[in-house]
Coordinates of C-alpha atoms in Angstrom, one line a residue:
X1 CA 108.8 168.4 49.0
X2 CA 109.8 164.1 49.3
X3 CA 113.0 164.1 50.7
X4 CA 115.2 160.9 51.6
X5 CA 117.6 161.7 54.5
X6 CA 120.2 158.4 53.9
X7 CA 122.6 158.9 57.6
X8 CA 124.9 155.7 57.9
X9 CA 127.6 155.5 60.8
X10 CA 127.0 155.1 64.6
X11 CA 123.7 156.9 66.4
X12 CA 125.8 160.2 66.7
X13 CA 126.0 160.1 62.7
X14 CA 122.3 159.2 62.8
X15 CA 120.9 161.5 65.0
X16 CA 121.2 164.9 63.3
X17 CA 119.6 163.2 60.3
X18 CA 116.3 161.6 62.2
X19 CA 116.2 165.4 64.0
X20 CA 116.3 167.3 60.6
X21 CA 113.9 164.5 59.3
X22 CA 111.4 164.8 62.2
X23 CA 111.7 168.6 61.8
X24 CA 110.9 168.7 58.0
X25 CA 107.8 166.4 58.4
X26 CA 106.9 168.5 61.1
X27 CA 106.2 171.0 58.3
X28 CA 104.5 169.0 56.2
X29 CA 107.2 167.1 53.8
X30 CA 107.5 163.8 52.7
X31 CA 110.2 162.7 54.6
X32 CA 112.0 159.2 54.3
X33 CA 115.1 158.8 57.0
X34 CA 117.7 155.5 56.0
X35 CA 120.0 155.0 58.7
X36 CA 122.1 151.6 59.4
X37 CA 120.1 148.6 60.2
X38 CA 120.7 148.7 64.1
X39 CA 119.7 152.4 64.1
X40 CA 116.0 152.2 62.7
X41 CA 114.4 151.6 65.9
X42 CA 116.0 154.6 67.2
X43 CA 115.0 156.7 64.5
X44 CA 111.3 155.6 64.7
X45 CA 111.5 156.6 68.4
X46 CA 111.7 159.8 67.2
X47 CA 108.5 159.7 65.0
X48 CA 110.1 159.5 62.1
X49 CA 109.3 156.8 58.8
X50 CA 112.8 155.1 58.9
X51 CA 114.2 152.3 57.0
X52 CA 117.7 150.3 57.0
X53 CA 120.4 150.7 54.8
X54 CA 123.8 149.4 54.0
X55 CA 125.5 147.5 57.2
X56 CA 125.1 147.0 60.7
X57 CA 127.3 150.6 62.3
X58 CA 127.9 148.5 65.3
X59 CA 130.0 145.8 63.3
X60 CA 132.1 148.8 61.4
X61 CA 132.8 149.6 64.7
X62 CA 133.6 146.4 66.2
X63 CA 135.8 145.9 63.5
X64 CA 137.8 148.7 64.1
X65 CA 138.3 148.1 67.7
X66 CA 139.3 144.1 66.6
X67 CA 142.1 145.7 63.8
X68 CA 145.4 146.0 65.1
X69 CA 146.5 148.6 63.1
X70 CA 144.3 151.2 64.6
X71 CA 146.0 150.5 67.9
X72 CA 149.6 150.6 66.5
X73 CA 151.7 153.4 66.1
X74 CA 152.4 153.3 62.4
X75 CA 151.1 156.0 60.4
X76 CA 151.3 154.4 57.1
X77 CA 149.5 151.3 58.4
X78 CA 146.9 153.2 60.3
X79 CA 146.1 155.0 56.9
X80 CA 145.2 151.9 54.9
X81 CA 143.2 150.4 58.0
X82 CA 141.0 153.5 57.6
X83 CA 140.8 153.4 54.1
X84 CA 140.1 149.1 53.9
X85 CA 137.3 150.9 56.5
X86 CA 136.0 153.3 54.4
X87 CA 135.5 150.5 51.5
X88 CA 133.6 148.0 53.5
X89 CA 130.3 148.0 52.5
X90 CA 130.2 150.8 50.0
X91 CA 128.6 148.7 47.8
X92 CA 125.9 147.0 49.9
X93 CA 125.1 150.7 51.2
X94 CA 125.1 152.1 47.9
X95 CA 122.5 149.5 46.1
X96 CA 120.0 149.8 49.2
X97 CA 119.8 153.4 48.8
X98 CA 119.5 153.5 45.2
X99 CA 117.0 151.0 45.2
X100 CA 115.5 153.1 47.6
X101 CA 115.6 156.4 45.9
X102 CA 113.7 154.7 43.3
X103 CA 110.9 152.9 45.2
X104 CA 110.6 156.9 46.1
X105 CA 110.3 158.2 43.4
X106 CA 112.9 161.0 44.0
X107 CA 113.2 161.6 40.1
X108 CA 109.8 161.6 39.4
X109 CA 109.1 163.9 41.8
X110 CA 112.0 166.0 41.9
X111 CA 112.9 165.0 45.4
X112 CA 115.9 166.0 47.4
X113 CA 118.6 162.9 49.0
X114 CA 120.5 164.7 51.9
X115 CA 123.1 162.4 53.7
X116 CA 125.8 162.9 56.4
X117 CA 129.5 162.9 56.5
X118 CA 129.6 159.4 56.8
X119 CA 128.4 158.1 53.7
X120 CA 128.8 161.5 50.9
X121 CA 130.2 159.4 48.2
X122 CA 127.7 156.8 48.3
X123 CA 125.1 159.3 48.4
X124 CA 126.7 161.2 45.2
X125 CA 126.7 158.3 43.5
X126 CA 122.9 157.5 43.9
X127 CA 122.4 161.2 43.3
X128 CA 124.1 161.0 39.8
X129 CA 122.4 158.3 38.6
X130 CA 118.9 159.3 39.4
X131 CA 119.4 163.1 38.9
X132 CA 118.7 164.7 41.7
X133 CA 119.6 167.3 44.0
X134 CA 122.1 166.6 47.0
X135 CA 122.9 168.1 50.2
X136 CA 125.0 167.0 52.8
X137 CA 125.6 167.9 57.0
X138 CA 129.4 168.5 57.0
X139 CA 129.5 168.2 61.4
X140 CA 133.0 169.6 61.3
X141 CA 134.7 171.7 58.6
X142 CA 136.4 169.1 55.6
X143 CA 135.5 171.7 52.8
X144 CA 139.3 172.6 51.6
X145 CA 140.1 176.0 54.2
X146 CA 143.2 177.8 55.3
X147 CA 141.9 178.0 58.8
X148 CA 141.7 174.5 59.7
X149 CA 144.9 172.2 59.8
X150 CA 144.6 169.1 58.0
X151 CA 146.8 167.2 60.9
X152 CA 145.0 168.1 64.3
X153 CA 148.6 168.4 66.1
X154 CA 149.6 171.7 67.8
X155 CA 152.7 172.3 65.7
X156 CA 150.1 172.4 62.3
X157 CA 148.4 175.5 63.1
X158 CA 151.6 177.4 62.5
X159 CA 152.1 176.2 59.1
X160 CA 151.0 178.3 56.0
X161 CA 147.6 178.7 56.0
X162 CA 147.7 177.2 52.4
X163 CA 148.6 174.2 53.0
X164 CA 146.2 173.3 55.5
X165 CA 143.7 174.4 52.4
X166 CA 146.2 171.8 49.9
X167 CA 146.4 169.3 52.6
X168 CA 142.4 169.0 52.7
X169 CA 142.5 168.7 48.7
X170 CA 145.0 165.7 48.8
X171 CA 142.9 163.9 51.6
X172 CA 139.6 164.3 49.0
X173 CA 141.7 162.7 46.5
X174 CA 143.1 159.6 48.9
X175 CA 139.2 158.9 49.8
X176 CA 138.1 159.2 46.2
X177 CA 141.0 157.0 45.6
X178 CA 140.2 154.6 48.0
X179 CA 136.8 154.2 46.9
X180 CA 137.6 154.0 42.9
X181 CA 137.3 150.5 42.9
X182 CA 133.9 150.5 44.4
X183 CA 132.4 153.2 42.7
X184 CA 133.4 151.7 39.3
X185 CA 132.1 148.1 40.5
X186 CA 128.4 150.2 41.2
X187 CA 128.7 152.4 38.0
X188 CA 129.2 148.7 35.5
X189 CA 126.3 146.8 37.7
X190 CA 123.9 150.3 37.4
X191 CA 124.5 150.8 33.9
X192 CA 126.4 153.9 33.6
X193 CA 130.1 153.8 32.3
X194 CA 133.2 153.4 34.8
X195 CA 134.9 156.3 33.4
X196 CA 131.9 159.1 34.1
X197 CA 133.6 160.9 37.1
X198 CA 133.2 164.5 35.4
X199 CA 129.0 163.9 35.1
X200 CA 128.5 166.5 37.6
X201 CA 125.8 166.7 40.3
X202 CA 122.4 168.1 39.2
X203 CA 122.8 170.8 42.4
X204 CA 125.1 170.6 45.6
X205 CA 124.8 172.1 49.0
X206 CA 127.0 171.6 51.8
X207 CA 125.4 172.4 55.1
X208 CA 128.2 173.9 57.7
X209 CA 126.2 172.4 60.7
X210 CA 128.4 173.3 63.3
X211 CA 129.1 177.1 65.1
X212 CA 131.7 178.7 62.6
X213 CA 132.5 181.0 65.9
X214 CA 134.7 178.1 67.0
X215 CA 136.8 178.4 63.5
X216 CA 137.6 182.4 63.9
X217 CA 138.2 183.0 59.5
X218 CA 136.1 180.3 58.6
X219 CA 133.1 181.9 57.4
X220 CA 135.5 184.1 54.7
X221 CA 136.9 181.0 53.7
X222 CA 134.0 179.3 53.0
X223 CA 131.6 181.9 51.5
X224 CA 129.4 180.1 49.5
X225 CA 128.9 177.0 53.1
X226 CA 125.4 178.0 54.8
X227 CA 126.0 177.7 58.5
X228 CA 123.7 176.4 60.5
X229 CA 125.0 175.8 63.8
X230 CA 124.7 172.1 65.7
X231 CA 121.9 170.6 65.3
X232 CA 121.1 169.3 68.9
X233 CA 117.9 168.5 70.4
X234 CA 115.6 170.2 72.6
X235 CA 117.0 170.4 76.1
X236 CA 116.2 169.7 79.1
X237 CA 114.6 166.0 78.3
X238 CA 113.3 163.7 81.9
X239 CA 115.5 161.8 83.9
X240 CA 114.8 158.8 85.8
X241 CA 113.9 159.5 88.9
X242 CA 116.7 157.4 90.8
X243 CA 119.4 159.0 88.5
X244 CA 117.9 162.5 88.7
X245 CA 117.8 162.5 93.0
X246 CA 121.4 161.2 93.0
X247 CA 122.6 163.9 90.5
X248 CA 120.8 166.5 93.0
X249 CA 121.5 164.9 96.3
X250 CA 125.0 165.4 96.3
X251 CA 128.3 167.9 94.5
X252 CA 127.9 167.5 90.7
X253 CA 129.6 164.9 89.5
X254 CA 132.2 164.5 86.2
X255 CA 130.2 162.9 83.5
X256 CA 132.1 160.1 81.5
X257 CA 131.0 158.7 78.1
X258 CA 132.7 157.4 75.3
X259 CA 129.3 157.0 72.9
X260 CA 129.3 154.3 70.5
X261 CA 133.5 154.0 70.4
X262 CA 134.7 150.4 70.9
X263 CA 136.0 150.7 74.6
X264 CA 137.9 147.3 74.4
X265 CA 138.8 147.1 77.8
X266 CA 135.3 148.2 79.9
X267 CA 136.2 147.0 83.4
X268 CA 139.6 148.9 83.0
X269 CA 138.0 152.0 81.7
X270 CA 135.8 152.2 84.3
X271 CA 138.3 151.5 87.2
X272 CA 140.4 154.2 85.7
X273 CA 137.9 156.7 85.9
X274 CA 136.7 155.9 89.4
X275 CA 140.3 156.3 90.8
X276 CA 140.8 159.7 89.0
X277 CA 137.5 161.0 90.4
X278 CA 138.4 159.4 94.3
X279 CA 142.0 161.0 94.2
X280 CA 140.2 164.6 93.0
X281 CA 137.4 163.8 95.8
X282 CA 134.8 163.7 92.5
X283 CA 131.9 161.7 91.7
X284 CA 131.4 159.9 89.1
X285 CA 128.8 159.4 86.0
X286 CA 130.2 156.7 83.8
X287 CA 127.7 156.2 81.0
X288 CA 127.5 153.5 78.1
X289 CA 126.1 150.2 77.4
X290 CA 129.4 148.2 78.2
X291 CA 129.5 149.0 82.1
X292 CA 127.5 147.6 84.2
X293 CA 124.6 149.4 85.6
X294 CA 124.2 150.5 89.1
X295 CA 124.0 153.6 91.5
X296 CA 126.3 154.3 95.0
X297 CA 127.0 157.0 96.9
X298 CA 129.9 158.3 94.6
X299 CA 129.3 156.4 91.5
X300 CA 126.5 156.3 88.3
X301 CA 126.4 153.9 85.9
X302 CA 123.7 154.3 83.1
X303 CA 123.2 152.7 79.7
X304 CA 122.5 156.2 78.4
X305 CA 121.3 159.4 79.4
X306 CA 119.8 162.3 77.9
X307 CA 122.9 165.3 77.7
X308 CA 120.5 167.9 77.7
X309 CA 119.1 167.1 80.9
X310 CA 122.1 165.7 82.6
X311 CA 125.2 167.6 81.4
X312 CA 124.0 171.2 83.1
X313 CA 124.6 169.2 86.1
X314 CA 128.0 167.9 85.8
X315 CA 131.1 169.7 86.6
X316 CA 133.5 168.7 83.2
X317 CA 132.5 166.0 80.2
X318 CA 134.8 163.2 79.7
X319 CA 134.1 162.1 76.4
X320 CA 135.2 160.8 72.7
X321 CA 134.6 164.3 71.2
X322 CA 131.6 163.7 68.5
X323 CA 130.0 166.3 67.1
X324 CA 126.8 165.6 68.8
X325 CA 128.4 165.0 72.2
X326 CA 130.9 167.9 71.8
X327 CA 128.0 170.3 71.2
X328 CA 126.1 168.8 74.2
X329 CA 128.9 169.9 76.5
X330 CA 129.3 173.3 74.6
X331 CA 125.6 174.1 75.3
X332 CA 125.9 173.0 78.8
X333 CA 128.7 175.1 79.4
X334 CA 130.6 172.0 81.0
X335 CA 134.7 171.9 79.9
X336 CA 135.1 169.0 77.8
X337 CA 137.9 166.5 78.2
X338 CA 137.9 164.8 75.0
X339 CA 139.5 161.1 74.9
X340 CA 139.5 160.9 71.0
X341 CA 139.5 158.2 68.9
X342 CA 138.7 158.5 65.3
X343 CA 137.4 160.6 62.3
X344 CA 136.7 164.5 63.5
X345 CA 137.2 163.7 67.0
X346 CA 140.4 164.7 67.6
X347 CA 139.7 168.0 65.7
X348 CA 137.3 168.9 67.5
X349 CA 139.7 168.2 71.2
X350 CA 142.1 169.8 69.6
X351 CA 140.1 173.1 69.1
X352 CA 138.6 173.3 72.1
X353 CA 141.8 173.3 74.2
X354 CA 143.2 176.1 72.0
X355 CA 140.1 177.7 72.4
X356 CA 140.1 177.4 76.3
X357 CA 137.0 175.3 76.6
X358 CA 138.6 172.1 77.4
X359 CA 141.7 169.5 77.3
X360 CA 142.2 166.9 74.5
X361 CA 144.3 163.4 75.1
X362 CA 144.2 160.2 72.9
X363 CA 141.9 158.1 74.1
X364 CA 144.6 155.3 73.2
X365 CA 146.9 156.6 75.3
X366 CA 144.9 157.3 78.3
X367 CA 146.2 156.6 82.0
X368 CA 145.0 157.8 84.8
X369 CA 147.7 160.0 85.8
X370 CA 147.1 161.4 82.2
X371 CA 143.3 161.8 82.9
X372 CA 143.2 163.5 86.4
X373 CA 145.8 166.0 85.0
X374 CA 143.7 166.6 82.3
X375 CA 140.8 167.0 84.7
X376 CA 142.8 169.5 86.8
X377 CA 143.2 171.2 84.0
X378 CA 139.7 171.5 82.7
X379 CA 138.1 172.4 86.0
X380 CA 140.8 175.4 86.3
X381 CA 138.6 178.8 87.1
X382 CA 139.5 180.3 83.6
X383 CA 138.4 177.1 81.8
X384 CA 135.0 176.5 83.7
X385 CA 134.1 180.6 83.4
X386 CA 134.9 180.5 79.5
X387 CA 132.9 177.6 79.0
X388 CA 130.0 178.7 81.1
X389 CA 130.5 182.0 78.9
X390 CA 129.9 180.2 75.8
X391 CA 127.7 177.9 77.1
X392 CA 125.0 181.0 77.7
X393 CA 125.0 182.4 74.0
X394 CA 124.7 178.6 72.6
X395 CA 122.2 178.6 69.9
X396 CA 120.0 175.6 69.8
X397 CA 118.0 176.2 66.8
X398 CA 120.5 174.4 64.3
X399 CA 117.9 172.1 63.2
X400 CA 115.6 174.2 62.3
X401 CA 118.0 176.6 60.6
X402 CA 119.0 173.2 58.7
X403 CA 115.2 172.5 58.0
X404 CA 115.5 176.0 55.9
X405 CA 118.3 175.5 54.0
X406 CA 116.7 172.1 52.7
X407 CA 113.6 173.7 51.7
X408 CA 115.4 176.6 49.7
X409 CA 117.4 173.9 48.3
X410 CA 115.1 171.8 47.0
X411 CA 113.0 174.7 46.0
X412 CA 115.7 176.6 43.7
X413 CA 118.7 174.0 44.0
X414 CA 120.5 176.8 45.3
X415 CA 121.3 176.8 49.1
X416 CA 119.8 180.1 51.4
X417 CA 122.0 183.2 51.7
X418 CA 123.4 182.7 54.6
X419 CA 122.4 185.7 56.3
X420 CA 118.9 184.6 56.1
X421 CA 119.7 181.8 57.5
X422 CA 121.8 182.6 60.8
X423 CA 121.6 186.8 60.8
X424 CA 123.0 186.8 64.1
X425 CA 126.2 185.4 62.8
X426 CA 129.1 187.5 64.8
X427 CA 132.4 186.0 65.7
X428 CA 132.9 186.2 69.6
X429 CA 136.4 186.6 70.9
X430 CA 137.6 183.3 71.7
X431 CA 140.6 182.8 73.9
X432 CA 143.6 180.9 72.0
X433 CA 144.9 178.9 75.0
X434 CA 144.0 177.2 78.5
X435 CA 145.3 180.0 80.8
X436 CA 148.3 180.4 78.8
X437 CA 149.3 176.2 79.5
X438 CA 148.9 173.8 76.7

C-alpha cells in the first residue's frame, strides 16, 4: 500500500498522523507523512519520511491569539474570526498537497490520502481530483449525532436530541460555506469546473479515533464510524533525570500545560498557577516553551515532557483539553481540569465534568480563585477514584487498531466492521455528574 498521511494544525493535530504513519511503515507500507512546515522535524524524530505542507501551524496560532475577536465576547464576531481562520491558507495547503499526491503517484498506484480534522476539506479536494480513496481521524465526534450537543454548554444537553444531530448539519454547511470561495479559486486553477460539488469521493472512511464509551449512544448513532480508540503513544517514555528525582523526591505535584495554545500573557499564567498550588499546599509542573525553565523545591518548569511517563505521577492535569492531551490524562487516570480555548476543546471539558472525570473553565476567563476551586473540585475523592477507575481499563492500542482500518480501506475501499476492529467494545457505566455538583 503508498499511503500519504497529509496532518496540518499544531503538533497535537500532527502527532496521531506521524504515530499511524510510523505504525503502517512498520508493516511494510509506503508511507509519506505532510504535516506543517514547523512540524517536519518532529515527525522525522519519529522515523518517519515527512515533508511540509501548507503554512507555518505556529503563525495560525499566533494569529489567533493577536485577533481581538477571539478574546471578545461577541458571538457573531467570534464566528467570522474562526471562519476568516479556517480560510487562511487553504489554498497554499491545498496546491502543496496536490502537487504532492502527484509526485506520489497516489493514482497510479491506487494509493490511499488520509488527513486529520484539521485540514478534511483540503484533503477532499486533492482526493477528488486525483481519484483516490480518503480517510480521515475524526479526534472528537463532528459526524451529525443526537448524542452530542452542537453548543458545548450545560443547558444543550437537555435539548432534543435532534437538534444536536440538525445543529451538526448546519455547522457542515457554514464551514463548506466558508470555504466556497477557496475551493472554487483551486477547482478553476486545477482544471476542474467551479460548480462540481456533487463529484463524489471515490471511497470515504471516517475513523472514530477516540473511546465511544465517553459518548454513552454514540456507537448506535454512528453505525457505519469504525472506532478506534485514541491513538496515544507507548507509555512510560524516559525522563530526565533531574526532572524525574524531583517528581519522586517529594508529594506528586499538579501538572500544568496549555500545549501549543497562544498563552498571551506567560509570566501571568505562571504566577497564577503557582499561587493556586501554594494556597492548596501543591507543587507545581508548569510545562511549555513560553515559561522559563528551571527546577525548586515546589516548582518545575520544562519545555516539554513526555505524558506517558510524567502524568501517572501527578495528582490532577491542568490543561487546554486536546485530544491528545485529554487522552494522556484519561490513561493516567489523573482528573483533568481543562482551561479550553478553541475547536473540540471545550467539548471535550465539558464531557468530562458530566462524566465525573474532571472540571472544565474557559481558559479566557481563568482567575485564580476560579482555578483553585476548580482544583478542589477535581481532587475531590469521588473524582480522583472514577478517574483512576477509568484510567485502569484505558486501551492504548488505538494506533494500531487505526493502522487496520487503513489497510482494509485501502484494500476494499470499504472501512473494517467494527467489531473486528475493537471486539471488546462494551459501554461502561459512566457517572453523569461530579459528586452530584456541577
Amino acid at each position: 500500500m503508498r499511503a500519504l498521511l497529509a496532518f496540518a494544525g499544531s503538533r497535537g493535530d500532527a502527532q496521531p498522523g506521524v504515530l499511524l504513519g510510523r505504525e503502517l511503515a512498520r508493516r511494510g507500507h509506503e508511507v509519506t507523512v505532510a504535516v506543517s512546515p514547523n512540524l517536519v522535524e518532529f515527525a522525522a524524530r519519529h522515523g518517519v519520511s515527512a515533508v511540509p505542507f501548507g503554512l507555518d501551524s505556529g503563525e495560525l496560532l499566533r494569529a489567533q491569539r493577536d485577533d481581538e475577536r477571539f478574546r471578545g465576547l461577541n458571538p457573531v464576531r467570534r464566528v467570522q474570526a474562526v471562519l476568516d481562520l479556517q480560510r487562511r491558507g487553504f489554498g497554499t495547503a491545498a496546491g502543496d498537497l496536490l502537487a504532492l499526491a502527484g509526485d506520489l503517484g497516489l493514482a497510479r498506484d491506487k494509493g490511499v490520502l488520509v488527513t486529520g480534522m484539521a485540514c478534511e476539506e483540503v484533503a477532499a479536494e486533492v482526493a477528488r481530483h486525483h481519484a483516490i480513496p480518503l480517510a480521515a481521524l475524526h479526534f472528537f465526534p463532528i459526524r451529525p449525532n443526537r448524542v452530542v450537543p452542537v453548543v458545548p454548554a450545560g443547558l444543550a444537553s437537555r435539548l432534543p436530541g435532534e437538534l444536536h444531530r440538525l445543529g451538526w448539519h448546519a455547522l457542515t454547511k457554514a464551514r463548506a460555506w466558508a470555504l466556497a470561495s477557496e475551493i472554487t479559486a483551486f477547482r478553476r486553477a486545477n482544471g476542474s469546473g467551479p460548480h462540481d460539488t456533487d463529484v463524489p469521493l471515490v471511497s470515504y472512511t471516517a475513523v472514530q479515533a477516540y473511546d465511544p464509551d465517553l459518548f454513552p449512544g454514540l456507537v448506535d448513532e454512528l453505525r457505519d464510524e469504525p472506532f478506534t480508540g485514541f491513538p496515544v503513544p507507548a507509555a512510560g517514555g524516559e525522563l530526565d533525570p533531574e526532572l524525574a528525582a524531583w517528581l519522586t523526591e517529594g508529594p506528586a505535584p499538579v501538572y500544568a500545560g496549555f500545549g501549543s495554545m497562544p498563552v498571551a500573557d506567560p509570566i501571568a499564567t505562571e504566577s497564577m498557577a503557582r499561587e493556586v498550588c501554594r494556597r492548596l499546599g501543591r507543587r507545581l509542573l508548569l510545562v511549555g516553551p513560553m515559561f522559563r525553565p528551571r527546577i525548586g523545591l515546589d516548582l518545575a518548569v520544562v519545555d516539554q515532557v513526555d505524558h506517558g511517563a510524567v502524568l501517572p505521577l501527578c495528582t490532577a492535569a491542568v490543561h487546554h483539553g486536546g485530544a491528545g492531551t485529554t487522552a494522556a490524562a484519561l490513561r493516567a487516570g489523573v482528573p483533568s481540569v481543562i482551561c479550553s480555548v478553541q475547536a473540540d476543546q471545550p467539548y471535550w471539558g465539558r464531557q468530562l465534568e458530566q462524566l465525573g472525570l474532571g472540571v472544565t473553565v474557559p481558559f479566557a476567563g481563568l482567575t485564580a480563585n476560579r482555578l483553585e476551586r476548580s482544583l478542589i473540585r477535581a481532587t475531590a475523592p469521588e473524582v480522583v477514584a472514577w478517574a483512576a477507575a477509568y484510567g485502569a481499563g484505558f486501551r492504548d492500542d488505538g494506533v494500531a487498531r487505526a493502522a487496520d482500518v487503513i489497510e482494509s480501506f485501502s484494500a476494499t475501499g470499504e472501512s473494517a466492521n467494527r467489531e473486528s476492529i475493537a471486539p471488546d467494545t462494551g459501554v461502561r457505566e459512566l457517572p453523569s455528574t461530579i459528586g452530584g455538583v456541577r
